[in-house]
Amino acid sequence: MIRTALFCLPFAALLLATSASAGDLQIDLQGIRTHTGTVRLALVDSAAGWDGKAAPVQGQTLVPVADAAHVVFRNLPADDYAVLVTHDENDNGKLDTNVVGIPVEGYGFSNNPQVQRKPTFDEARVQVPANGASITIALR
Amino acid sequence: MDRRRFLRSLLSATTTAVIGASALRSLPAFAGDAAQFAAARDQHPWLTGWRSVTTETLGPATVPLQGRLPQGLAGTLYRNGPAWTERDGFRYDHWFDGDGMVHGWRFNGDGTLTHRARMVATPKFTREQKAGRFLYPAAGTVVPDVQPVRNNDDANAANTSVIRINGRLFALCEAGSAFELDPDDLTTLGPTTWRADLATVPFSAHPLVDRDGTVWNFGSLSLLGGTGLLIWMIGADGQLRSASVVDTPFMGYLHAFAMTDTHLVFMLMPFDYKEDGGAFFERLRFAPDRACRIAVVPKAAPDTAQWFEAAFTAAYHFGDAFQRNGRIVMRTVRHDNIDEARSPMREAMAGDAAHAVNSNASLRELHLDLRTGKAHWEDTGIQGIEFPLFDTRSAGNRGARLYAPAMQGETTAPYFNAVAGYDVARGRREIHRYGRDILAEEHVFVPRPGSRNADDGWLVGTLLDAANQRSGIAVLDAQRIDEGPVAQAWLPYAVPLGFHGTFAARG
């Protein structure tokens, strides 16, 4: 057993190295205003995915315990992606909006576009090369 | 609420979110320079009225009252105004931009007065205070490296007025939620959501209180990029009674409204919205070649309106409205120069004392004939008026006496230095001039307890003594204004000029 474990270690290290540098999208989430509910991230690779006409490439959820969090999407083929983050603060399964359609819970987009609307895929687009990328998303 | 109609009005609306639109582009900042303003203030002490505060609280300071406080006058004058106007050497250039500071001027009943003030802890103020710089869009200034906002309440400065409803105190600003404050220590309890789906919908800074204590207000949905007016009806108990939507024919601007015993009157000013960037008030271009549209909304059916057209008039504030013989008359403060109206006291904000002017304003009456649907203006001949108030006990079928700051004689500051009472119909004015170096603010009418006679009461208003760099408060008999204050108090410090207040009588 011990031998096996030792034998495996270099492979484990190799695997770790691969997942840390090749095709991973590392995301620093900032500005989580309340430590309740669920933060959801959707990763898409096309305008169709961005507009809800195709399934996301990957999705993740996390339970916020601090103002910041770290999320990794692993093993992504080199491509352009966009990330949509919503914070369902009261865990009712949706991003609450008011009667005019303006969000009253937190949200954010890759590339942090300086727009007061849902950005386009192009505006939220980030490049993930074969060796991965690191981005910061500021929730608002 | 007619939800379908509401949605339809949204669908037909422009998709640009006005509040956030200023975040779309980062223009070079032309805003004022804090050091330049400070140098100008050394030369022109009256500019203290537009100086930024640098601490989250002022006071408490207890000072003796000069004169004699009238028997029966007890309570607190609450006031609000833009106060925090500079960060990191950057100075807002629009008076409406500073973060709100709420003041309590409490008559203690023992010959003393206690003043305290506290910044409203909005999300904007709290985060900017932490960051040490302005982060969020302002109504009239382009802020460098502005951050996107979650919604309009992230940019809410809560800086325009205050209202008490059923013992609760709220700081108000026209583009977002009311922020509730503790009425004693003025700490912020948070934004008010009257109903979950109405979170962040604007609750204007000029609610009006009915004879039975019902509070009427509006929220301009054009500030959120839509059209339509949301009409709030809050019971005297502070509970939401109804929220109705009146469709509007265009994206008009309004800051306040007036009402009769049976109707609410909203005047929409047409404007064009320049698409080349800048803050809201920079991009807003009033369109004086187009008519104002006026909605007369029955209190009994607040999702309906009779619409009128009248020649363009730029106005922020209204006096009373009254109804007689099938006609509504609304007293309106008309700003003669619409560019000055877009940015009142702009030069004072910039420290340009030599060019500062008080936007010339005159009192007009808007006559609305409910039978013919026709409207027209009549001039009253009254000039140099702003921030008019009146005794809400006045009869509903004739014009109320108006009380407002005024200008008279020599003055060091291009601002009000007096207070006046106007009998508009008779063309009479009673005035008290505070002096050359005094800047006079809105004077609130406080009814004499136990009296039912309109105008039986006092005026309570705040002052800035530029020569002595101190702020103060004056109490005048509303029927003997020309005799001057019956009681007055001065603080050992000066506070920035503000906008609107309310008097909370101590029972």
XYZ file of C-alpha atoms in Angstrom:
647
model
C 0.000 0.000 0.000
C 2.689 2.384 0.992
C 4.642 1.536 -2.097
C 1.610 2.122 -4.228
C 0.988 5.444 -2.610
C 4.565 6.544 -3.104
C 4.478 5.295 -6.612
C 1.371 7.245 -7.264
C 2.656 10.509 -5.807
C 4.464 11.721 -8.900
C 1.324 11.112 -10.887
C -0.742 12.944 -8.338
C 1.649 15.872 -8.533
C 1.473 15.760 -12.273
C -2.291 15.753 -12.207
C -2.323 18.688 -9.788
C 0.104 20.595 -11.959
C -2.039 19.923 -14.986
C -5.231 21.062 -13.385
C -3.612 24.179 -11.918
C -2.059 25.486 -15.088
C -3.634 23.915 -18.105
C -7.097 24.935 -19.095
C -8.346 26.018 -15.676
C -10.258 29.224 -15.160
C -9.487 30.561 -11.700
C -12.042 33.061 -10.466
C -11.720 35.415 -7.534
C -15.197 36.516 -6.538
C -15.319 39.801 -4.690
C -18.028 41.919 -3.141
C -20.308 39.224 -1.745
C -22.535 41.456 0.353
C -24.407 38.948 2.474
C -23.314 35.579 3.781
C -26.619 33.909 3.123
C -28.142 31.878 0.328
C -26.300 30.497 -2.675
C -23.911 31.948 -5.209
C -24.297 30.365 -8.644
C -21.842 30.558 -11.521
C -22.595 29.622 -15.094
C -19.762 29.240 -17.600
C -20.662 29.543 -21.282
C -18.607 29.471 -24.446
C -20.955 31.136 -26.909
C -23.435 33.941 -27.351
C -26.140 31.285 -27.532
C -25.132 29.998 -24.123
C -24.995 33.555 -22.794
C -28.496 34.235 -24.021
C -29.844 31.022 -22.509
C -30.295 29.283 -25.860
C -27.637 26.662 -25.151
C -26.658 24.870 -21.984
C -23.742 26.250 -19.982
C -20.415 24.466 -20.362
C -20.152 24.122 -16.612
C -21.923 25.363 -13.555
C -20.964 25.720 -9.903
C -22.600 26.782 -6.682
C -21.159 27.869 -3.395
C -22.412 28.891 0.004
C -20.860 32.255 0.813
C -19.098 32.556 4.156
C -17.025 35.658 3.454
C -17.008 38.761 1.242
C -14.756 36.925 -1.206
C -14.572 33.383 -2.589
C -12.438 31.413 -5.010
C -13.893 29.193 -7.715
C -12.144 27.066 -10.355
C -13.596 25.739 -13.587
C -11.274 22.875 -14.568
C -10.021 21.306 -17.766
C -11.390 23.791 -20.245
C -10.395 23.579 -23.892
C -8.667 26.776 -24.953
C -11.467 29.077 -26.041
C -13.347 32.262 -25.212
C -15.744 32.002 -22.313
C -18.049 34.176 -20.240
C -19.192 33.763 -16.660
C -22.482 34.881 -15.154
C -22.662 35.020 -11.369
C -25.861 35.433 -9.384
C -26.280 35.548 -5.639
C -29.608 34.092 -4.551
C -29.416 35.723 -1.151
C -32.711 34.356 0.163
C -32.414 30.931 -1.486
C -35.734 31.148 -3.303
C -34.206 29.739 -6.455
C -34.035 32.948 -8.492
C -32.412 36.321 -8.735
C -35.054 38.589 -7.244
C -36.005 41.683 -9.204
C -38.457 44.480 -8.518
C -41.584 45.262 -10.501
C -39.523 47.178 -13.058
C -37.196 44.203 -13.548
C -34.234 45.670 -11.703
C -32.243 43.140 -9.655
C -32.335 43.486 -5.899
C -29.899 40.618 -5.282
C -26.233 40.410 -6.219
C -24.830 39.584 -9.625
C -21.669 39.929 -11.661
C -20.103 39.124 -15.014
C -16.679 38.099 -16.223
C -14.698 41.073 -17.489
C -16.751 43.286 -15.150
C -18.304 45.304 -17.975
C -19.145 48.868 -16.932
C -22.712 48.696 -18.146
C -26.065 49.020 -16.412
C -27.761 46.146 -18.218
C -26.939 42.547 -18.948
C -23.733 42.783 -20.969
C -23.357 40.991 -24.277
C -21.285 37.834 -24.595
C -18.596 39.922 -26.279
C -18.485 42.348 -23.374
C -18.176 39.538 -20.837
C -15.801 37.431 -22.955
C -12.534 36.233 -21.417
C -9.835 34.193 -23.116
C -8.794 30.929 -21.518
C -5.619 29.696 -23.231
C -4.387 26.120 -22.916
C -2.466 26.961 -19.756
C -5.475 28.521 -18.013
C -6.414 31.967 -16.828
C -7.178 33.884 -13.634
C -9.881 36.526 -13.433
C -11.629 38.615 -10.819
C -15.373 39.134 -10.825
C -16.757 41.920 -8.682
C -20.309 41.243 -7.634
C -22.559 44.229 -7.509
C -52.229 48.112 -9.958
C -52.996 47.394 -13.578
C -50.031 45.174 -14.065
C -50.567 44.550 -17.763
C -50.695 48.218 -18.530
C -47.660 48.719 -16.377
C -45.706 46.128 -18.313
C -46.888 47.591 -21.568
C -45.603 50.979 -20.572
C -42.265 49.429 -19.771
C -42.098 47.620 -23.067
C -42.728 50.824 -24.934
C -40.067 52.590 -22.941
C -36.546 53.402 -23.845
C -34.175 50.714 -22.709
C -31.474 53.004 -21.431
C -31.284 52.960 -17.690
C -30.866 56.611 -16.927
C -29.365 56.209 -13.517
C -26.704 53.836 -14.649
C -26.186 55.301 -18.068
C -23.553 57.631 -16.719
C -21.502 54.555 -15.904
C -21.298 53.604 -19.550
C -18.447 55.884 -20.452
C -15.564 57.263 -18.534
C -15.169 60.844 -19.611
C -12.384 63.067 -18.399
C -13.491 64.595 -15.157
C -14.262 68.290 -15.242
C -15.421 68.295 -11.695
C -14.276 70.851 -9.214
C -10.982 70.786 -7.477
C -11.192 70.644 -3.706
C -8.101 72.803 -3.143
C -9.412 75.469 -5.503
C -12.704 75.571 -3.631
C -10.919 75.849 -0.283
C -8.866 78.810 -1.531
C -12.016 80.513 -2.797
C -13.787 79.951 0.512
C -10.978 81.749 2.334
C -11.813 84.804 0.239
C -15.584 84.381 0.292
C -16.758 83.011 3.639
C -20.327 82.511 2.374
C -19.035 79.577 0.301
C -19.093 77.649 3.579
C -22.674 76.882 2.579
C -21.286 74.529 -0.072
C -18.276 73.200 1.875
C -17.953 69.463 2.292
C -18.278 67.960 5.722
C -15.414 65.676 6.719
C -16.892 63.838 9.681
C -19.817 61.436 9.811
C -21.440 63.309 12.681
C -21.690 66.896 13.884
C -22.540 67.768 17.459
C -24.410 67.202 19.586
C -24.156 70.830 20.629
C -26.510 72.403 23.137
C -26.810 76.164 22.955
C -28.975 78.781 24.671
C -31.973 80.221 22.855
C -32.046 83.969 22.516
C -35.465 85.496 22.924
C -38.379 83.476 24.123
C -39.634 80.262 22.616
C -43.402 80.522 22.124
C -45.451 78.419 24.476
C -46.607 75.294 22.677
C -43.657 75.131 20.314
C -41.817 71.946 21.198
C -40.141 69.361 19.065
C -37.427 68.876 16.488
C -36.775 70.394 13.088
C -35.288 67.651 10.931
C -33.457 68.721 7.791
C -31.550 67.012 5.020
C -29.060 68.214 2.452
C -26.045 67.256 0.369
C -23.071 67.451 2.712
C -20.206 65.173 1.683
C -19.085 66.669 -1.614
C -15.353 65.930 -1.752
C -13.147 62.852 -1.621
C -9.489 62.406 -2.423
C -9.199 65.956 -3.796
C -12.128 65.426 -6.146
C -15.119 67.688 -5.699
C -18.601 67.191 -7.112
C -19.647 70.030 -9.368
C -23.396 69.612 -8.923
C -25.115 70.665 -5.708
C -27.460 67.655 -5.821
C -24.602 65.128 -5.682
C -23.289 65.315 -2.126
C -24.235 62.506 0.222
C -27.043 63.349 2.567
C -26.593 64.517 6.132
C -29.663 64.668 8.317
C -29.847 67.291 11.045
C -31.986 67.358 14.139
C -32.542 70.777 15.734
C -34.323 69.975 18.973
C -36.000 72.588 21.128
C -35.429 71.153 24.563
C -38.160 73.163 26.260
C -35.778 74.602 28.863
C -34.453 77.589 26.961
C -31.869 75.553 25.093
C -31.580 73.897 21.721
C -29.587 70.806 20.791
C -28.269 70.240 17.288
C -26.911 66.970 16.019
C -26.306 65.693 12.514
C -25.295 62.415 10.965
C -24.487 61.185 7.481
C -27.068 58.783 6.087
C -25.322 55.402 5.896
C -26.426 54.516 2.386
C -24.583 51.723 0.558
C -22.983 54.482 -1.532
C -21.726 56.494 1.429
C -20.607 53.453 3.399
C -18.568 51.959 0.567
C -17.121 55.268 -0.576
C -16.152 56.101 2.974
C -14.252 52.814 3.126
C -12.656 53.299 -0.300
C -11.651 56.911 0.357
C -12.949 57.985 -3.033
C -16.207 58.341 -4.912
C -17.127 55.020 -6.544
C -20.653 55.369 -7.854
C -22.555 57.447 -10.400
C -23.738 60.866 -9.266
C -26.713 62.782 -10.627
C -24.742 65.744 -11.918
C -21.018 64.934 -11.931
C -19.006 62.453 -13.950
C -17.060 60.413 -11.417
C -13.748 58.956 -12.640
C -13.411 55.161 -12.647
C -17.026 54.782 -11.640
C -18.125 51.312 -10.531
C -21.226 49.582 -11.865
C -24.166 49.480 -9.491
C -26.500 46.642 -8.597
C -29.493 48.976 -8.890
C -30.448 52.592 -8.354
C -30.166 52.327 -4.566
C -26.409 51.775 -4.897
C -26.232 55.363 -6.159
C -28.819 56.749 -3.723
C -27.436 59.804 -1.922
C -30.506 60.161 0.370
C -29.791 63.877 0.457
C -32.914 65.906 -0.299
C -35.555 65.835 2.393
C -36.986 64.050 5.393
C -40.439 62.953 6.438
C -41.899 61.570 9.652
C -44.602 58.939 9.287
C -46.167 57.521 12.428
C -43.110 58.433 14.476
C -40.655 56.962 11.975
C -38.091 59.168 10.240
C -37.052 58.752 6.605
C -34.344 60.426 4.497
C -35.518 60.911 0.919
C -33.980 61.312 -2.520
C -35.937 61.202 -5.748
C -34.198 58.334 -7.526
C -34.532 55.559 -4.981
C -35.754 54.159 -1.705
C -36.503 56.096 1.442
C -33.850 55.358 4.084
C -35.241 54.963 7.571
C -33.346 56.637 10.400
C -33.550 56.474 14.159
C -35.365 59.718 15.074
C -33.242 60.243 18.192
C -29.650 59.492 17.256
C -30.183 59.662 13.459
C -28.422 56.357 12.811
C -29.501 54.627 9.614
C -31.792 51.625 9.876
C -31.766 50.918 6.132
C -33.707 51.332 2.898
C -37.475 50.954 3.127
C -39.188 48.289 1.058
C -42.900 49.102 1.237
C -43.693 45.870 -0.621
C -41.253 43.224 -1.853
C -41.848 43.818 -5.562
C -41.432 47.563 -5.062
C -37.887 47.375 -3.680
C -35.732 50.300 -4.897
C -38.614 51.883 -6.858
C -38.172 55.650 -6.408
C -39.976 57.325 -3.512
C -39.620 61.032 -4.277
C -38.265 63.624 -1.871
C -41.554 65.536 -1.868
C -44.326 63.441 -0.339
C -47.448 65.355 0.677
C -49.521 64.631 3.757
C -53.307 64.673 3.615
C -55.555 66.091 6.308
C -56.092 62.566 7.692
C -52.375 61.808 7.754
C -52.337 59.771 4.534
C -49.026 60.248 2.747
C -49.030 60.605 -1.044
C -45.883 60.392 -3.096
C -44.683 59.456 -6.542
C -41.750 57.575 -8.002
C -40.599 58.525 -11.450
C -40.009 55.351 -13.434
C -38.214 57.389 -16.083
C -35.346 57.520 -13.589
C -35.095 53.757 -14.069
C -35.233 53.990 -17.836
C -38.966 53.414 -18.183
C -41.937 55.689 -18.378
C -44.777 56.078 -15.977
C -45.340 57.385 -12.505
C -45.711 55.088 -9.573
C -48.108 56.686 -7.114
C -47.575 55.745 -3.505
C -50.320 55.920 -0.914
C -49.086 55.302 2.632
C -51.504 55.304 5.534
C -50.988 57.461 8.602
C -49.902 54.227 10.276
C -46.956 53.937 7.884
C -48.390 50.953 6.012
C -48.608 50.863 2.229
C -52.227 51.338 1.108
C -51.697 51.233 -2.631
C -49.099 51.584 -5.359
C -50.633 52.569 -8.689
C -49.067 53.274 -12.024
C -50.091 56.116 -14.280
C -48.786 55.806 -17.810
C -46.982 58.906 -19.004
C -46.916 60.108 -22.602
C -43.175 60.765 -22.634
C -40.093 60.650 -20.457
C -40.717 63.840 -18.523
C -38.863 65.128 -15.506
C -40.558 66.114 -12.284
C -39.153 66.708 -8.824
C -42.286 67.410 -6.795
C -46.047 67.695 -7.111
C -49.019 69.404 -5.522
C -52.450 68.282 -4.407
C -55.938 69.443 -3.621
C -58.342 67.727 -1.262
C -59.375 65.361 -4.059
C -56.627 65.357 -6.696
C -52.902 64.948 -7.156
C -51.255 67.153 -9.793
C -48.055 66.080 -11.559
C -46.313 68.319 -14.086
C -43.939 66.574 -16.483
C -41.267 68.683 -18.132
C -40.208 67.404 -21.559
C -36.515 66.896 -22.072
C -34.096 65.404 -24.535
C -31.428 63.110 -23.274
C -28.061 63.711 -24.871
C -26.495 60.427 -25.868
C -22.889 61.563 -25.723
C -22.245 60.621 -22.134
C -22.044 62.483 -18.876
C -24.077 62.464 -15.705
C -27.873 62.625 -15.648
C -28.181 66.375 -15.193
C -25.436 67.027 -17.762
C -27.241 65.002 -20.382
C -30.695 66.265 -19.558
C -31.760 69.023 -21.931
C -35.085 70.596 -21.144
C -37.106 71.111 -24.312
C -38.754 74.518 -23.876
C -40.208 74.349 -27.374
C -42.455 71.515 -26.254
C -45.352 71.714 -23.845
C -45.387 70.386 -20.309
C -47.950 67.673 -19.738
C -49.893 67.720 -16.513
C -51.585 64.696 -14.987
C -54.509 65.353 -12.671
C -55.004 62.144 -10.731
C -58.066 61.560 -8.538
C -57.085 60.346 -5.089
C -60.024 57.953 -5.317
C -58.626 56.340 -8.494
C -54.885 56.875 -8.511
C -54.246 54.721 -11.585
C -56.200 57.124 -13.785
C -55.387 60.608 -14.986
C -56.827 63.527 -16.867
C -54.056 65.038 -18.975
C -53.461 68.699 -19.740
C -50.926 70.627 -21.800
C -49.397 73.948 -20.873
C -46.495 76.021 -22.145
C -43.107 74.774 -20.964
C -42.087 75.840 -17.494
C -38.972 74.668 -15.621
C -39.884 74.038 -11.993
C -38.655 71.925 -9.126
C -41.087 73.030 -6.474
C -44.736 73.848 -6.081
C -46.700 75.617 -3.424
C -50.256 74.641 -2.700
C -52.943 73.660 -5.162
C -56.605 74.447 -4.642
C -59.830 73.639 -6.395
C -62.766 75.944 -7.050
C -65.530 76.037 -9.648
C -64.243 73.054 -11.574
C -60.763 74.503 -11.786
C -57.506 73.535 -10.101
C -54.867 76.180 -9.522
C -51.322 75.028 -8.788
C -48.709 77.447 -7.474
C -45.448 76.819 -9.305
C -41.921 78.158 -8.812
C -40.689 78.830 -12.319
C -36.963 78.975 -12.985
C -36.491 81.634 -15.621
C -33.158 80.310 -16.880
C -33.404 76.630 -17.675
C -29.630 76.155 -17.808
C -29.268 77.499 -14.300
C -32.181 75.295 -13.317
C -30.245 72.236 -14.409
C -27.484 73.012 -11.952
C -28.497 75.513 -9.270
C -25.610 77.366 -7.595
C -23.167 75.660 -9.941
C -20.545 78.417 -9.621
C -20.783 78.334 -5.841
C -20.112 74.583 -5.946
C -17.033 75.322 -8.068
C -15.856 78.105 -5.753
C -16.361 80.695 -8.480
C -17.802 83.338 -6.176
C -17.611 86.128 -8.739
C -19.987 84.426 -11.136
C -22.322 82.698 -8.712
C -25.981 83.589 -9.103
C -29.167 82.452 -7.453
C -31.299 81.161 -10.300
C -34.045 83.735 -10.763
C -37.386 82.182 -10.032
C -40.887 83.557 -10.119
C -44.232 82.350 -8.879
C -46.778 81.343 -11.519
C -50.177 79.800 -11.223
C -51.183 76.923 -13.451
C -54.929 76.964 -14.074
C -56.409 73.600 -15.026
C -60.023 73.586 -16.165
C -61.336 70.119 -15.386
C -64.387 70.591 -17.618
C -62.741 71.885 -20.790
C -59.412 70.113 -20.321
C -57.607 73.397 -21.031
C -54.701 74.775 -19.057
C -52.984 78.135 -18.929
C -50.442 80.021 -16.873
C -50.965 83.224 -14.960
C -48.054 85.216 -13.562
C -48.290 86.501 -10.020
C -45.564 89.120 -10.233
C -43.721 87.473 -7.334
C -39.986 87.137 -8.004
C -37.023 85.694 -6.148
C -38.846 82.825 -4.498
C -37.902 79.173 -3.857
C -38.670 76.420 -1.347
C -42.255 77.609 -0.698
C -44.264 76.001 2.080
C -47.675 76.671 3.562
C -50.003 75.696 6.366
C -51.595 72.439 5.223
C -54.680 73.321 7.298
C -55.476 76.057 4.748
C -58.878 75.865 3.067
C -58.953 73.693 -0.026
C -60.908 76.126 -2.186
C -58.615 79.139 -2.176
C -54.917 79.835 -2.301
C -52.856 79.305 0.807
C -50.489 81.896 2.180
C -46.974 80.914 1.086
C -43.823 81.092 3.176
C -40.441 81.116 1.515
C -36.891 82.412 1.718
C -36.484 85.717 -0.097
C -33.865 88.226 -1.134
C -33.897 91.807 0.062
C -31.344 94.588 0.047
C -27.610 94.295 0.159
C -26.154 90.799 0.438
C -22.684 89.305 0.337
C -23.897 85.950 -0.970
C -25.967 85.473 -4.112
C -28.546 83.662 -2.013
C -31.633 84.248 0.091
C -31.069 86.560 3.048
C -34.656 86.966 4.229
C -37.906 85.112 4.806
C -41.284 86.224 3.535
C -44.956 85.401 3.699
C -47.041 85.963 0.568
C -50.706 86.662 0.199
C -50.653 85.939 -3.515
C -54.201 87.015 -4.353
C -53.828 90.364 -2.651
C -50.280 90.875 -3.871
C -48.986 91.428 -0.341
C -45.679 90.379 1.122
C -44.463 90.483 4.677
C -40.713 90.096 4.988
C -37.947 89.854 7.518
C -34.432 90.524 6.305
C -31.877 88.669 8.402
C -28.957 90.748 7.192
C -26.226 91.169 4.657
C -24.137 88.185 5.730
C -26.920 85.738 6.510
C -27.991 82.951 4.149
C -31.579 81.881 4.787
C -32.975 78.430 4.050
C -36.430 76.903 3.825
C -38.742 77.912 6.681
C -41.176 75.244 7.829
C -44.634 76.227 9.019
C -45.464 74.819 12.466
C -49.130 75.078 13.519
C -49.943 76.323 16.989
C -51.181 73.280 18.921
C -54.896 73.438 19.662
C -55.581 76.066 17.022
C -57.605 75.328 13.916
C -56.982 78.659 12.243
C -54.886 78.487 9.124
C -51.611 80.372 9.463
C -51.848 80.481 13.246
C -48.394 79.230 14.085
C -44.710 79.792 13.540
C -42.024 79.616 10.921
C -38.934 77.662 11.849
C -35.980 78.054 9.532
C -32.234 77.595 9.450
C -29.569 80.178 8.715
C -25.899 80.436 7.903
C -24.073 83.427 9.327
C -21.171 83.759 6.887
C -19.424 86.544 8.815
C -19.239 84.500 12.002
C -19.054 81.055 10.389
C -21.923 79.634 12.382
C -25.259 78.077 11.603
C -28.432 78.895 13.419
C -32.153 78.570 13.655
C -34.905 81.150 13.922
C -38.521 81.019 15.057
C -40.912 83.674 13.785
C -44.588 84.269 14.379
C -46.118 83.458 11.005
C -48.493 86.405 11.334
C -45.796 88.841 12.398
C -42.952 87.960 10.105
C -41.765 91.547 9.770
C -41.146 91.699 13.514
C -38.340 89.172 13.080
C -37.493 86.124 15.159
C -39.105 85.622 18.536
C -36.412 83.084 19.328
C -33.087 82.305 17.725
C -30.061 80.148 18.452
C -26.569 79.915 16.997
C -24.303 76.891 16.959
C -20.583 77.089 17.635
C -20.004 75.758 14.093
C -21.285 76.037 10.536
C -23.014 73.279 8.587
C -23.525 73.141 4.816
C -26.739 74.519 3.391
C -29.393 71.889 2.808
C -32.721 71.597 1.095
C -35.823 70.489 2.941
C -37.033 69.803 6.434
C -39.975 68.765 8.535
C -40.971 69.701 12.058
C -41.843 66.894 14.432
C -43.870 68.308 17.293
C -43.287 66.747 20.679
C -46.644 65.583 21.964
